[in-house]
Coordinates of C-alpha atoms in Angstrom, one line a residue:
L156 CA -0.1 0.0 -0.1
Y157 CA 1.2 3.2 -1.0
A158 CA 0.1 6.8 -2.2
L159 CA 1.7 9.6 -4.1
N160 CA 0.9 13.4 -4.0
G161 CA -2.6 13.9 -5.6
D162 CA -4.0 10.6 -4.9
S163 CA -7.6 10.8 -3.5
I164 CA -7.5 9.3 0.0
R165 CA -9.7 8.9 2.8
F166 CA -9.5 7.5 6.3
S167 CA -12.2 6.4 8.4
L168 CA -12.6 4.9 12.1
L169 CA -14.5 2.1 12.2
T170 CA -16.7 0.9 15.2
C171 CA -18.1 -2.4 15.4
E172 CA -21.2 -3.6 17.5
P173 CA -20.2 -6.2 20.2
G174 CA -20.6 -9.8 19.4
E175 CA -21.5 -13.0 21.8
E176 CA -18.1 -14.2 22.3
I177 CA -16.6 -12.9 25.6
Y178 CA -13.5 -11.1 23.5
S179 CA -16.1 -9.5 21.3
L180 CA -18.8 -8.2 24.2
F181 CA -17.3 -4.5 24.1
G182 CA -17.1 -4.1 20.3
H183 CA -14.2 -3.3 18.1
T184 CA -12.1 -0.3 16.7
A185 CA -10.2 -0.5 13.3
I186 CA -9.0 2.2 10.7
R187 CA -10.2 2.1 6.9
Y188 CA -7.9 3.2 4.3
E189 CA -9.7 4.2 0.9
N190 CA -7.4 5.1 -2.1
F191 CA -9.8 6.0 -4.9
T192 CA -7.1 6.7 -7.4
R193 CA -5.6 3.2 -7.3
Q194 CA -9.0 1.6 -6.4
E195 CA -7.6 0.3 -2.9
D196 CA -9.7 -0.3 0.2
Y197 CA -8.4 -2.1 3.2
V198 CA -8.9 -2.2 6.9
F199 CA -6.2 -1.8 9.8
N200 CA -7.0 -4.1 12.5
Y201 CA -4.9 -4.1 15.9
G202 CA -7.2 -6.5 17.2
M203 CA -5.7 -9.8 15.6
F204 CA -4.6 -12.6 17.9
S205 CA -4.7 -16.3 17.8
F206 CA -5.9 -18.9 20.3
R207 CA -3.2 -21.4 18.8
T208 CA -0.3 -19.2 20.0
P209 CA 1.7 -21.3 22.5
H210 CA 0.3 -21.2 26.3
F211 CA -2.4 -18.8 25.1
I212 CA -4.4 -19.3 28.2
Y213 CA -1.3 -19.2 30.6
R214 CA 0.1 -15.9 29.0
F215 CA -3.7 -14.4 28.9
V216 CA -4.2 -14.9 32.6
K217 CA -0.7 -13.5 33.4
G218 CA -1.1 -10.5 31.1
E219 CA 1.3 -11.3 28.5
T220 CA -0.8 -11.6 25.5
D221 CA 0.6 -10.4 22.2
Y222 CA -1.9 -9.0 19.7
E223 CA -1.1 -7.7 16.2
L224 CA -1.9 -5.4 13.3
G225 CA -3.4 -7.0 10.6
V226 CA -4.5 -5.6 7.1
T227 CA -7.7 -6.9 5.6
P228 CA -9.4 -5.9 2.2
Y229 CA -12.6 -4.2 3.3
L230 CA -14.7 -6.4 1.5
Y231 CA -13.7 -9.4 3.6
F232 CA -14.0 -7.5 6.9
Q233 CA -17.4 -6.3 5.9
A234 CA -18.5 -9.6 5.3
E235 CA -17.5 -11.0 8.6
Y236 CA -19.5 -8.5 10.4
A237 CA -22.5 -9.0 8.2
F238 CA -22.5 -12.7 8.5
R239 CA -22.3 -12.2 12.4
G240 CA -25.2 -9.6 12.5
S241 CA -23.2 -6.8 14.0
A242 CA -23.4 -3.2 12.6
V243 CA -20.4 -1.5 11.5
Y244 CA -20.3 2.5 12.2
Q245 CA -17.9 4.7 9.8
Q246 CA -16.7 8.2 10.7
V247 CA -14.7 9.7 7.9
L248 CA -11.5 11.8 9.6
N249 CA -11.3 15.2 8.4
L250 CA -7.5 15.0 7.5
T251 CA -5.6 17.1 5.3
Q252 CA -3.6 15.3 2.4
L253 CA -0.1 15.6 4.2
E254 CA -2.0 14.2 7.5
K255 CA -3.3 11.1 5.3
E256 CA -0.3 10.6 3.8
R257 CA 1.6 10.6 7.1
L258 CA -1.0 8.1 8.6
L259 CA -0.7 5.8 5.7
M260 CA 3.2 5.6 6.1
L261 CA 2.8 5.4 9.9
L262 CA 0.3 2.3 9.3
R263 CA 2.6 0.8 6.9
E264 CA 5.7 1.2 9.3
N265 CA 3.7 -0.5 12.2
Y266 CA 2.7 -3.3 9.6
L267 CA 6.5 -4.2 9.2
P268 CA 7.0 -8.1 10.7
E269 CA 9.3 -6.4 13.4
N270 CA 6.6 -3.9 14.4
R271 CA 3.2 -5.3 14.1
V272 CA 3.1 -7.4 17.2
Y273 CA 2.3 -5.6 20.5
R274 CA 1.8 -6.4 24.3
Y275 CA -2.0 -6.2 24.6
N276 CA -3.4 -4.6 27.8
Y277 CA -7.2 -4.4 27.8
F278 CA -7.7 -0.8 29.6
Y279 CA -4.7 1.1 28.4
D280 CA -3.0 -0.3 25.1
N281 CA -5.7 -2.1 22.8
C282 CA -7.2 -1.9 19.3
T283 CA -9.3 1.1 20.0
T284 CA -6.5 3.0 21.9
R285 CA -3.7 2.1 19.2
A286 CA -6.0 3.4 16.4
R287 CA -6.6 6.8 18.2
D288 CA -3.1 7.2 19.2
C289 CA -1.9 6.4 15.3
I290 CA -4.4 8.9 14.1
E291 CA -3.4 11.8 16.6
A292 CA 0.4 11.3 16.0
C293 CA -0.3 12.0 12.2
I294 CA -2.2 15.3 12.9
D295 CA -0.6 18.9 12.6
G296 CA -2.4 20.2 15.6
L297 CA -4.2 19.5 18.9
V298 CA -7.4 17.0 19.0
V299 CA -9.8 18.6 21.7
Y300 CA -12.4 15.8 22.7
P301 CA -15.7 16.9 24.3
D302 CA -16.4 17.1 28.1
S303 CA -16.2 13.7 29.9
L304 CA -19.3 12.0 30.1
G305 CA -21.0 12.1 33.8
G306 CA -21.8 9.6 36.1
N307 CA -18.0 9.2 37.6
K308 CA -17.1 6.3 35.1
T309 CA -14.9 3.7 36.3
F310 CA -13.6 0.7 34.3
R311 CA -15.8 -1.4 36.0
S312 CA -18.9 0.5 35.3
I313 CA -18.0 0.7 31.5
V314 CA -17.4 -3.0 31.5
H315 CA -20.8 -3.7 33.3
E316 CA -22.6 -1.6 30.4
F317 CA -21.6 -4.2 27.7
T318 CA -22.0 -7.3 30.2
A319 CA -25.4 -6.4 31.2
L320 CA -27.1 -9.2 29.7
S321 CA -24.1 -11.6 29.8
Y322 CA -24.3 -12.5 33.4
W323 CA -21.7 -15.5 33.6
D324 CA -19.2 -13.1 31.6
E325 CA -19.8 -10.2 34.1
L326 CA -19.2 -12.6 37.2
G327 CA -16.0 -13.9 35.6
I328 CA -14.6 -10.5 34.9
D329 CA -15.8 -9.1 38.3
F330 CA -14.1 -12.2 39.9
C331 CA -10.7 -10.9 38.4
L332 CA -11.0 -7.3 38.7
G333 CA -9.7 -5.2 42.1
K334 CA -10.5 -2.3 43.7
E335 CA -8.5 -0.2 41.3
A336 CA -11.2 -0.9 38.6
D337 CA -13.6 1.1 40.7
D338 CA -11.5 4.4 40.8
V339 CA -13.1 7.2 38.6
I340 CA -11.3 7.5 35.2
T341 CA -10.6 10.4 32.8
K342 CA -12.3 10.6 29.4
R343 CA -9.2 9.5 27.7
E344 CA -8.9 6.4 29.8
Q345 CA -12.9 5.8 29.1
M346 CA -11.8 5.6 25.3
F347 CA -10.5 2.0 25.8
A348 CA -14.1 1.0 25.0
P349 CA -14.8 1.3 21.3
F350 CA -18.2 3.1 21.3
Y351 CA -16.9 5.6 24.1
M352 CA -14.2 6.3 21.2
K353 CA -16.8 6.6 18.8
Y354 CA -18.8 9.2 21.2
Y355 CA -15.7 11.4 21.7
A356 CA -14.6 11.3 18.2
S357 CA -17.9 12.4 16.7
K358 CA -17.8 15.8 19.0
A359 CA -14.1 16.2 18.6
Y360 CA -12.4 19.1 16.8
I361 CA -8.8 19.7 15.8
I362 CA -6.9 22.9 16.5
D363 CA -4.2 23.5 13.6
K364 CA -0.9 24.4 14.7
D365 CA 0.1 27.2 12.7
S366 CA -3.2 28.9 12.0
N367 CA -5.2 27.8 15.3
R368 CA -8.1 27.4 12.9
R369 CA -10.5 24.8 14.4
R370 CA -11.9 22.0 12.1
P371 CA -14.2 19.1 13.0
F372 CA -12.2 15.8 13.7
V373 CA -15.2 13.8 11.8
L374 CA -16.4 14.9 8.7
D375 CA -19.3 12.5 8.2
E376 CA -20.9 9.4 9.9
K377 CA -23.0 6.5 8.6
V378 CA -23.7 2.9 9.0
I379 CA -22.0 0.8 6.5
V380 CA -22.7 -2.6 7.8
E381 CA -26.5 -3.1 9.0
G382 CA -27.0 -4.9 12.3
G383 CA -29.3 -7.9 12.7
K384 CA -30.0 -11.0 14.9
A385 CA -27.0 -13.1 14.9
S386 CA -27.5 -16.9 15.2
S387 CA -25.9 -18.3 18.5
E388 CA -26.7 -21.0 21.0
A389 CA -28.6 -20.1 23.9
G390 CA -26.3 -19.3 27.2
F391 CA -27.4 -21.3 30.6
F392 CA -30.8 -20.7 31.5
M393 CA -30.2 -19.8 35.1
S394 CA -28.2 -16.6 36.0
P395 CA -25.4 -16.9 38.6
M396 CA -27.3 -15.3 41.4
V397 CA -30.1 -17.9 41.0
C398 CA -27.4 -20.5 41.2
A399 CA -25.6 -19.2 44.2
L400 CA -28.8 -18.9 46.3
L401 CA -29.7 -22.6 45.0
F402 CA -26.5 -23.6 46.3
L403 CA -26.9 -21.4 49.6
T404 CA -30.1 -23.5 50.2
L405 CA -28.3 -26.6 49.6
N406 CA -25.5 -25.9 52.1
V407 CA -28.2 -24.9 54.7
V408 CA -30.1 -28.3 54.0
I409 CA -26.7 -30.2 54.5
A410 CA -25.6 -28.2 57.7
Y411 CA -29.3 -28.9 59.3
L412 CA -28.6 -32.7 58.4
Q413 CA -25.3 -32.6 59.7
W414 CA -26.5 -31.0 63.0
R415 CA -29.3 -33.3 63.2
N416 CA -27.6 -36.7 62.7
I417 CA -24.4 -35.2 64.5
R418 CA -22.3 -36.4 61.7
I419 CA -20.1 -34.5 59.2
Y420 CA -20.5 -35.2 55.8
W421 CA -16.6 -35.0 54.6
G422 CA -17.5 -35.8 51.1
W423 CA -19.3 -32.3 50.7
D424 CA -16.3 -30.7 52.5
I425 CA -13.9 -32.2 49.8
L426 CA -16.0 -30.5 47.1
L427 CA -16.7 -27.2 48.9
Y428 CA -13.2 -26.4 50.4
A429 CA -11.4 -27.7 47.1
S430 CA -13.5 -25.4 45.2
Q431 CA -12.8 -22.6 47.2
G432 CA -9.1 -23.2 47.3
I433 CA -8.8 -23.8 43.4
A434 CA -10.8 -20.3 43.0
G435 CA -8.4 -19.0 45.6
C436 CA -5.4 -20.2 43.4
I437 CA -6.6 -18.5 40.4
I438 CA -7.3 -15.1 42.3
T439 CA -3.7 -15.1 44.2
F440 CA -2.1 -15.9 40.8
L441 CA -3.6 -12.7 39.4
V442 CA -2.7 -10.7 42.5
F443 CA 0.8 -11.6 42.9
F444 CA 2.0 -12.6 39.2
S445 CA -0.3 -11.2 36.9
I446 CA 0.8 -8.0 35.0
H447 CA -3.0 -7.4 34.0
P448 CA -4.0 -3.6 35.3
T449 CA -6.4 -3.5 38.3
V450 CA -6.4 -7.2 39.4
N451 CA -3.6 -6.8 42.1
S452 CA -6.0 -5.1 44.6
N453 CA -8.7 -7.7 44.7
W454 CA -10.2 -8.0 48.1
L455 CA -11.7 -11.4 47.0
I456 CA -8.4 -12.9 48.0
V457 CA -9.8 -12.6 51.5
L458 CA -12.4 -15.1 50.6
F459 CA -10.8 -17.0 48.0
N460 CA -7.2 -17.9 48.6
P461 CA -5.2 -21.5 48.5
I462 CA -5.5 -22.2 52.3
P463 CA -8.5 -24.2 52.2
L464 CA -7.0 -26.3 49.5
L465 CA -3.7 -26.7 51.6
Y466 CA -5.4 -27.5 54.7
L467 CA -8.1 -29.7 53.3
P468 CA -6.1 -33.2 54.0
I469 CA -5.9 -32.2 57.6
M470 CA -9.4 -31.2 58.0
I471 CA -10.7 -34.6 56.4
Y472 CA -8.4 -36.5 58.7
R473 CA -9.6 -34.8 61.6
E474 CA -13.3 -35.2 60.4
I475 CA -13.0 -39.0 59.9
T476 CA -11.3 -39.6 63.2
H477 CA -13.8 -37.3 64.9
K478 CA -11.4 -35.0 66.3
K479 CA -12.4 -31.2 67.0
D480 CA -11.0 -29.0 64.5
W481 CA -10.4 -25.3 65.5
Y482 CA -10.1 -24.4 61.7
H483 CA -14.0 -24.1 61.6
V484 CA -14.1 -21.9 64.5
V485 CA -11.4 -19.4 63.0
N486 CA -13.3 -19.9 59.6
L487 CA -16.6 -18.7 61.1
V488 CA -15.1 -15.6 62.4
Y489 CA -13.0 -15.2 59.4
L490 CA -16.0 -15.4 57.3
T491 CA -18.1 -13.1 59.4
I492 CA -15.3 -10.5 59.0
F493 CA -15.2 -10.9 55.2
I494 CA -19.1 -10.2 55.0
V495 CA -18.6 -7.1 56.8
I496 CA -15.6 -6.3 54.3
F497 CA -18.0 -7.0 51.5
F498 CA -19.9 -3.5 52.1
T499 CA -16.9 -1.4 53.3
C500 CA -13.8 -2.2 51.4
G501 CA -14.5 0.1 48.6
Q502 CA -14.5 -2.4 45.7
K503 CA -17.8 -3.2 44.0
I504 CA -17.9 -7.0 44.6
N505 CA -20.2 -8.9 42.4
L506 CA -23.5 -9.6 44.6
T507 CA -23.4 -13.2 43.7
I508 CA -20.4 -13.7 46.0
L509 CA -22.4 -12.9 49.1
P510 CA -24.3 -16.2 48.9
L511 CA -21.3 -17.9 48.2
A512 CA -19.5 -16.5 51.4
L513 CA -22.8 -17.2 53.4
S514 CA -22.7 -21.0 52.1
L515 CA -19.0 -21.4 53.4
L516 CA -20.2 -19.3 56.8
V517 CA -23.2 -21.8 57.1
N518 CA -20.9 -24.9 56.7
A519 CA -18.6 -23.7 59.3
A520 CA -21.3 -22.9 61.7
S521 CA -22.6 -26.5 61.1
H522 CA -19.1 -27.8 62.0
V523 CA -18.9 -26.0 65.2
L524 CA -22.3 -27.1 66.3
V525 CA -21.6 -30.8 65.6
F526 CA -18.5 -30.6 67.4
R527 CA -20.3 -29.0 70.4
R528 CA -23.3 -31.8 70.5
R529 CA -20.5 -34.6 70.2
E530 CA -19.1 -33.0 73.5

């Protein structure tokens, strides 16, 4: 791809509607390049990645996921989103000829094999922020964006806007994000989300460096791919909260049976505390080893940590031999403290976690009561 002085060039910012996979829930941003003189029409896409990358899951959790810039003929790009049923919005950028040529040169340079791969960061360095930064770098002047959207936006609140109907995905994301995700963010930080970038671009203007003349950042906006209902498999029919409440009810029933029969069902303890410990291993890894932003301040580590998993063999041995275990007394106090922290720590913890914590509390209380009846 190249251009000469006099070529009729147009650049546009493309914003794509969300899909139904977790990585597409928030939409997508790309740059469209059209050269009418040479009949070229391509899309520069900073959102390319492959699940086949060695150790993809581990690297993603650790925050070492690499994305790359891809170049696709527009017709292929259009067909993909039309097939998926996701609308694509085009904002034609108001750039001078020199700025357009400069942007094309920068995109070509970024597409070189040694430059196209970059370390992806969901909040601070993604397909949207990359596109924005490339465009800004080629402008002879300053891009001025409108005032920030109100409502004290945070990373978590914006994520929730796009996961409102994807309850299980929202729970999984909330499970990983820590207290920092609830700090109020600037309008520039809000642009990590494609549709926030689209909003700010539509109302932005450029102040030219030499003349101080003001020109709109976007010349024209239109829908270039019509949205429709994409075919997909139905998700799980129960929400996380319903499942958590059923789980709490089951724990209450088991706790009552243990108290009535003066007997500990240690098989249930294996399932319960192993699950808590495995979840705790994930949280602990994110807090201490992941380089993802906002995950190292996660108060859920108080509830989910590896201690139950490590102590489980001793717990089961003491239950089988009918020996009193002070772990459950300590756990009862500990879980009570967590439930207090739940409302006061400053982190917006997903409400589904509360019935899970109460389930563990009920189980710990049943152990204490059984041991007292045995005495």
